[in-house]
PDB file of C-alpha atoms in Angstrom:
ATOM      1  CA  MET A 755       0.101  -0.042   0.091  1.00 48.00           C
ATOM      2  CA  THR A 756       2.906   2.399  -0.144  1.00 66.00           C
ATOM      3  CA  ARG A 757       1.660   3.629  -3.946  1.00 72.00           C
ATOM      4  CA  ALA A 758      -1.785   3.878  -2.535  1.00 79.00           C
ATOM      5  CA  LYS A 759      -3.172   6.946  -0.693  1.00 81.00           C
ATOM      6  CA  LEU A 760      -6.515   7.812   0.788  1.00 82.00           C
ATOM      7  CA  GLN A 761      -7.461  11.301  -0.180  1.00 82.00           C
ATOM      8  CA  ASP A 762     -11.127  12.834   0.834  1.00 84.00           C
ATOM      9  CA  GLY A 763     -12.165   9.169   1.096  1.00 81.00           C
ATOM     10  CA  VAL A 764     -10.922   8.098  -2.479  1.00 85.00           C
ATOM     11  CA  HIS A 765      -7.821   5.562  -3.013  1.00 81.00           C
ATOM     12  CA  ILE A 766      -5.612   7.193  -5.278  1.00 82.00           C
ATOM     13  CA  PHE A 767      -2.689   5.114  -6.554  1.00 78.00           C
ATOM     14  CA  LYS A 768       0.544   6.972  -7.473  1.00 76.00           C
ATOM     15  CA  GLU A 769       2.138   6.193 -10.698  1.00 71.00           C
ATOM     16  CA  ASN A 770       5.366   4.907 -10.964  1.00 67.00           C
ATOM     17  CA  LYS A 771       7.773   6.428 -14.181  1.00 65.00           C
ATOM     18  CA  GLU A 772       8.250   3.010 -16.612  1.00 67.00           C
ATOM     19  CA  GLU A 773      11.921   1.538 -15.625  1.00 74.00           C
ATOM     20  CA  VAL A 774      11.929  -0.820 -18.480  1.00 77.00           C
ATOM     21  CA  THR A 775       9.942  -1.072 -21.658  1.00 79.00           C
ATOM     22  CA  ALA A 776       8.362  -3.752 -22.794  1.00 76.00           C
ATOM     23  CA  GLU A 777      10.520  -4.649 -25.717  1.00 78.00           C
ATOM     24  CA  GLN A 778      13.516  -4.331 -22.644  1.00 79.00           C
ATOM     25  CA  LEU A 779      11.270  -6.395 -20.820  1.00 75.00           C
ATOM     26  CA  LYS A 780      10.856  -8.819 -23.344  1.00 74.00           C
ATOM     27  CA  LEU A 781      14.793  -9.025 -24.121  1.00 77.00           C
ATOM     28  CA  MET A 782      16.010  -9.444 -20.883  1.00 74.00           C
ATOM     29  CA  ARG A 783      13.661 -12.442 -19.918  1.00 74.00           C
ATOM     30  CA  THR A 784      14.196 -14.426 -22.986  1.00 76.00           C
ATOM     31  CA  GLN A 785      17.818 -13.329 -24.100  1.00 78.00           C
ATOM     32  CA  ASP A 786      21.317 -14.288 -22.827  1.00 85.00           C
ATOM     33  CA  ILE A 787      23.755 -11.155 -21.962  1.00 86.00           C
ATOM     34  CA  LYS A 788      25.913 -12.772 -24.582  1.00 88.00           C
ATOM     35  CA  TYR A 789      23.546 -12.934 -27.366  1.00 90.00           C
ATOM     36  CA  ILE A 790      22.315  -9.359 -27.128  1.00 91.00           C
ATOM     37  CA  GLU A 791      26.144  -7.924 -26.976  1.00 92.00           C
ATOM     38  CA  MET A 792      26.520 -10.163 -30.424  1.00 94.00           C
ATOM     39  CA  LYS A 793      23.641  -8.285 -31.471  1.00 94.00           C
ATOM     40  CA  ARG A 794      25.013  -5.106 -30.609  1.00 95.00           C
ATOM     41  CA  VAL A 795      28.617  -5.504 -32.025  1.00 96.00           C
ATOM     42  CA  ALA A 796      26.881  -6.383 -35.477  1.00 96.00           C
ATOM     43  CA  GLU A 797      24.522  -3.307 -35.227  1.00 96.00           C
ATOM     44  CA  ALA A 798      27.826  -1.764 -34.265  1.00 95.00           C
ATOM     45  CA  LYS A 799      29.720  -2.826 -37.388  1.00 95.00           C
ATOM     46  CA  LYS A 800      26.634  -2.003 -39.742  1.00 94.00           C
ATOM     47  CA  ILE A 801      26.760   1.213 -38.445  1.00 93.00           C
ATOM     48  CA  GLU A 802      30.045   2.042 -39.330  1.00 92.00           C
ATOM     49  CA  ARG A 803      29.821  -0.024 -42.406  1.00 91.00           C
ATOM     50  CA  LEU A 804      26.847   2.789 -43.450  1.00 90.00           C
ATOM     51  CA  LYS A 805      29.081   6.092 -41.986  1.00 88.00           C
ATOM     52  CA  SER A 806      32.002   4.967 -44.527  1.00 86.00           C
ATOM     53  CA  GLU A 807      29.562   4.617 -47.506  1.00 84.00           C
ATOM     54  CA  LEU A 808      27.829   7.993 -46.295  1.00 81.00           C
ATOM     55  CA  HIS A 809      30.374  10.174 -45.294  1.00 70.00           C
ATOM     56  CA  LEU A 810      27.873  12.264 -43.700  1.00 62.00           C
ATOM     57  CA  LEU A 811      28.374  15.230 -46.030  1.00 56.00           C
ATOM     58  CA  ASP A 812      25.100  16.774 -45.812  1.00 55.00           C
ATOM     59  CA  PHE A 813      23.566  14.988 -42.756  1.00 56.00           C
ATOM     60  CA  GLN A 814      20.755  17.329 -41.070  1.00 54.00           C
ATOM     61  CA  GLY A 815      21.676  15.450 -37.542  1.00 54.00           C
ATOM     62  CA  LYS A 816      25.331  16.922 -37.463  1.00 55.00           C
ATOM     63  CA  GLN A 817      26.559  19.925 -36.684  1.00 58.00           C
ATOM     64  CA  GLN A 818      27.232  22.297 -39.711  1.00 62.00           C
ATOM     65  CA  LYS A 819      30.899  23.127 -39.885  1.00 64.00           C
ATOM     66  CA  LYS A 820      31.763  26.813 -40.093  1.00 75.00           C
ATOM     67  CA  HIS A 821      34.324  28.293 -42.459  1.00 78.00           C
ATOM     68  CA  VAL A 822      35.919  31.125 -40.801  1.00 87.00           C
ATOM     69  CA  PHE A 823      37.689  34.313 -42.588  1.00 88.00           C
ATOM     70  CA  PHE A 824      39.999  36.675 -40.850  1.00 92.00           C
ATOM     71  CA  PHE A 825      39.863  40.350 -41.755  1.00 91.00           C
ATOM     72  CA  ASP A 826      42.176  43.290 -40.870  1.00 92.00           C
ATOM     73  CA  THR A 827      39.786  46.125 -41.044  1.00 93.00           C
ATOM     74  CA  LYS A 828      36.127  46.873 -41.069  1.00 93.00           C
ATOM     75  CA  LYS A 829      36.350  47.644 -44.936  1.00 93.00           C
ATOM     76  CA  GLU A 830      37.625  44.593 -46.121  1.00 91.00           C
ATOM     77  CA  VAL A 831      34.494  42.559 -44.434  1.00 90.00           C
ATOM     78  CA  GLU A 832      32.387  44.910 -46.445  1.00 92.00           C
ATOM     79  CA  ARG A 833      33.939  44.506 -49.014  1.00 92.00           C
ATOM     80  CA  PHE A 834      34.322  40.569 -48.891  1.00 91.00           C
ATOM     81  CA  ASP A 835      32.900  38.198 -51.297  1.00 89.00           C
ATOM     82  CA  VAL A 836      32.513  34.346 -50.646  1.00 86.00           C
ATOM     83  CA  ALA A 837      32.084  33.281 -54.001  1.00 87.00           C
ATOM     84  CA  THR A 838      35.354  35.344 -55.216  1.00 88.00           C
ATOM     85  CA  HIS A 839      37.161  34.269 -52.413  1.00 87.00           C
ATOM     86  CA  LEU A 840      36.893  30.662 -52.863  1.00 86.00           C
ATOM     87  CA  GLN A 841      36.928  31.239 -56.599  1.00 86.00           C
ATOM     88  CA  THR A 842      33.542  29.176 -57.405  1.00 86.00           C
ATOM     89  CA  ALA A 843      30.079  30.047 -58.923  1.00 85.00           C
ATOM     90  CA  PRO A 844      27.816  31.901 -56.459  1.00 86.00           C
ATOM     91  CA  GLU A 845      25.490  28.748 -56.720  1.00 83.00           C
ATOM     92  CA  LEU A 846      28.011  26.254 -55.272  1.00 80.00           C
ATOM     93  CA  VAL A 847      29.065  28.300 -52.114  1.00 80.00           C
ATOM     94  CA  ASP A 848      26.632  26.869 -49.764  1.00 77.00           C
ATOM     95  CA  ARG A 849      27.696  22.876 -50.718  1.00 75.00           C
ATOM     96  CA  VAL A 850      29.425  21.666 -48.399  1.00 67.00           C
ATOM     97  CA  TYR A 851      31.180  19.231 -51.004  1.00 67.00           C
ATOM     98  CA  ASN A 852      32.223  18.940 -54.481  1.00 73.00           C
ATOM     99  CA  ARG A 853      32.762  23.083 -54.708  1.00 80.00           C
ATOM    100  CA  PRO A 854      34.569  23.524 -58.241  1.00 82.00           C
ATOM    101  CA  ARG A 855      36.715  26.235 -58.820  1.00 85.00           C
ATOM    102  CA  ILE A 856      35.270  28.785 -61.964  1.00 84.00           C
ATOM    103  CA  GLU A 857      38.478  27.535 -64.071  1.00 86.00           C
ATOM    104  CA  THR A 858      37.808  23.771 -63.378  1.00 84.00           C
ATOM    105  CA  LEU A 859      33.929  24.714 -64.371  1.00 81.00           C
ATOM    106  CA  GLN A 860      35.010  25.983 -67.360  1.00 84.00           C
ATOM    107  CA  LYS A 861      37.930  23.446 -68.722  1.00 86.00           C
ATOM    108  CA  GLU A 862      35.811  20.418 -68.069  1.00 81.00           C
ATOM    109  CA  ARG A 863      32.041  19.470 -67.764  1.00 73.00           C
ATOM    110  CA  VAL A 864      30.147  18.368 -65.334  1.00 66.00           C
ATOM    111  CA  LYS A 865      29.659  14.982 -64.218  1.00 67.00           C
ATOM    112  CA  GLY A 866      26.794  13.408 -62.440  1.00 60.00           C
ATOM    113  CA  ALA A 867      23.179  13.268 -62.904  1.00 51.00           C
ATOM    114  CA  THR A 868      22.232  16.507 -64.320  1.00 63.00           C
ATOM    115  CA  PRO A 869      18.442  16.076 -65.064  1.00 70.00           C
ATOM    116  CA  GLN A 870      16.521  17.494 -62.126  1.00 71.00           C
ATOM    117  CA  THR A 871      14.506  14.320 -61.924  1.00 75.00           C
ATOM    118  CA  GLY A 872      17.711  12.425 -61.095  1.00 76.00           C
ATOM    119  CA  LEU A 873      18.907  14.788 -58.850  1.00 76.00           C
ATOM    120  CA  LYS A 874      15.574  14.075 -56.594  1.00 84.00           C
ATOM    121  CA  ARG A 875      15.766  10.538 -56.826  1.00 86.00           C
ATOM    122  CA  ILE A 876      19.208  10.584 -55.384  1.00 82.00           C
ATOM    123  CA  ALA A 877      18.403  12.982 -52.632  1.00 82.00           C
ATOM    124  CA  LYS A 878      15.478  10.727 -51.552  1.00 89.00           C
ATOM    125  CA  GLU A 879      17.426   7.504 -51.634  1.00 89.00           C
ATOM    126  CA  ARG A 880      20.329   9.406 -49.602  1.00 86.00           C
ATOM    127  CA  GLN A 881      17.683  10.608 -47.233  1.00 88.00           C
ATOM    128  CA  LYS A 882      16.609   6.657 -46.979  1.00 91.00           C
ATOM    129  CA  GLN A 883      20.120   5.705 -46.268  1.00 91.00           C
ATOM    130  CA  TYR A 884      20.193   8.350 -43.520  1.00 90.00           C
ATOM    131  CA  ASP A 885      17.164   7.591 -41.608  1.00 92.00           C
ATOM    132  CA  CYS A 886      18.432   3.848 -41.625  1.00 93.00           C
ATOM    133  CA  LEU A 887      21.734   5.118 -40.342  1.00 93.00           C
ATOM    134  CA  THR A 888      19.759   6.776 -37.168  1.00 93.00           C
ATOM    135  CA  GLN A 889      17.257   3.719 -36.682  1.00 95.00           C
ATOM    136  CA  ARG A 890      20.413   1.365 -36.143  1.00 95.00           C
ATOM    137  CA  ILE A 891      22.370   3.591 -34.234  1.00 95.00           C
ATOM    138  CA  GLU A 892      19.426   4.118 -31.930  1.00 95.00           C
ATOM    139  CA  ARG A 893      19.051   0.397 -32.147  1.00 95.00           C
ATOM    140  CA  GLU A 894      22.747  -0.022 -30.910  1.00 96.00           C
ATOM    141  CA  LYS A 895      21.713   2.350 -28.117  1.00 95.00           C
ATOM    142  CA  GLN A 896      18.691   0.229 -26.896  1.00 93.00           C
ATOM    143  CA  LEU A 897      20.802  -3.274 -27.238  1.00 94.00           C
ATOM    144  CA  PHE A 898      23.702  -1.447 -24.926  1.00 94.00           C
ATOM    145  CA  VAL A 899      21.180  -0.132 -22.020  1.00 94.00           C
ATOM    146  CA  VAL A 900      19.559  -4.051 -22.370  1.00 91.00           C
ATOM    147  CA  ALA A 901      22.741  -5.225 -21.679  1.00 92.00           C
ATOM    148  CA  GLN A 902      23.432  -2.819 -19.003  1.00 92.00           C
ATOM    149  CA  LYS A 903      20.169  -4.043 -17.142  1.00 91.00           C
ATOM    150  CA  ILE A 904      21.044  -7.694 -17.631  1.00 89.00           C
ATOM    151  CA  GLN A 905      24.736  -7.284 -15.998  1.00 89.00           C
ATOM    152  CA  THR A 906      23.237  -4.887 -13.526  1.00 90.00           C
ATOM    153  CA  ARG A 907      20.712  -7.980 -12.374  1.00 87.00           C
ATOM    154  CA  LYS A 908      23.411 -10.541 -12.282  1.00 85.00           C
ATOM    155  CA  ASP A 909      25.541  -8.550 -10.331  1.00 84.00           C
ATOM    156  CA  LEU A 910      22.885  -8.278  -7.639  1.00 85.00           C
ATOM    157  CA  MET A 911      22.696 -12.091  -6.987  1.00 82.00           C
ATOM    158  CA  ASP A 912      25.962 -11.751  -5.232  1.00 77.00           C
ATOM    159  CA  LYS A 913      26.048 -11.993  -1.368  1.00 79.00           C
ATOM    160  CA  THR A 914      27.798  -8.303  -0.686  1.00 83.00           C
ATOM    161  CA  GLN A 915      25.953  -5.538   1.233  1.00 88.00           C
ATOM    162  CA  LYS A 916      24.514  -2.839  -1.718  1.00 90.00           C
ATOM    163  CA  VAL A 917      23.154   0.588  -1.720  1.00 91.00           C
ATOM    164  CA  LYS A 918      20.898   1.436  -4.046  1.00 92.00           C
ATOM    165  CA  VAL A 919      22.629   4.975  -5.996  1.00 93.00           C
ATOM    166  CA  LYS A 920      20.128   6.033  -8.576  1.00 93.00           C
ATOM    167  CA  LYS A 921      16.847   4.597  -9.879  1.00 92.00           C
ATOM    168  CA  GLU A 922      16.642   2.468 -12.926  1.00 90.00           C
ATOM    169  CA  THR A 923      15.160   4.352 -16.314  1.00 90.00           C
ATOM    170  CA  VAL A 924      14.385   3.532 -19.740  1.00 89.00           C
ATOM    171  CA  ASN A 925      17.505   5.156 -21.138  1.00 90.00           C
ATOM    172  CA  SER A 926      19.840   3.398 -18.081  1.00 90.00           C
ATOM    173  CA  PRO A 927      19.974   0.468 -15.791  1.00 91.00           C
ATOM    174  CA  ALA A 928      19.966   0.924 -11.598  1.00 91.00           C
ATOM    175  CA  ILE A 929      23.180   2.154 -10.068  1.00 92.00           C
ATOM    176  CA  TYR A 930      24.128   0.302  -6.805  1.00 92.00           C
ATOM    177  CA  ARG A 931      27.453   0.845  -4.649  1.00 92.00           C
ATOM    178  CA  PHE A 932      28.712  -2.304  -3.197  1.00 88.00           C
ATOM    179  CA  GLN A 933      30.651  -2.858   0.042  1.00 87.00           C
ATOM    180  CA  THR A 934      33.778  -2.942  -0.778  1.00 85.00           C
ATOM    181  CA  ARG A 935      35.500  -6.259   0.288  1.00 80.00           C
ATOM    182  CA  ARG A 936      39.063  -7.951  -0.367  1.00 82.00           C
ATOM    183  CA  LYS A 937      39.350 -10.579  -2.872  1.00 75.00           C
ATOM    184  CA  ARG A 938      42.119 -13.183  -1.872  1.00 74.00           C
TER     185      ARG A 938
END
């Protein structure tokens, strides 16, 4: 009855915050920690492979890089033009990657998909791959949390004295402080 409270003659139950999601509970009850670690490592390898393919050039979740130019006077700042300084076309200034110079554009033809429909299709495929990458990263984090929770429960089976420091949440296991004991 620690969760129940009598208020104006009516029983009111305190709602506990969810410590474990249904998926985590199912995994913890049915699977071994070694299996979960194996799955987590497999996810990490897939994430690395996707990252190497995508290069994360224009990924929205990534912090944008800043190109800093230094000047001595305020006049130079007012007269400054990014396109002329980088020697590229004004349309290509905002691109993070593949920013060819004007002389390169004059000498060589532009290679790649030039029709607008082809560019849209490529952008859509790239976005799908980025979405897949974010899902895999999230799944890897979830498996890591489940593995930590299982390990914590295994550690609790030990007979040593322990004190709970922090409660279990959806994103982290409970934290305990065990009595220090010298092992011989």
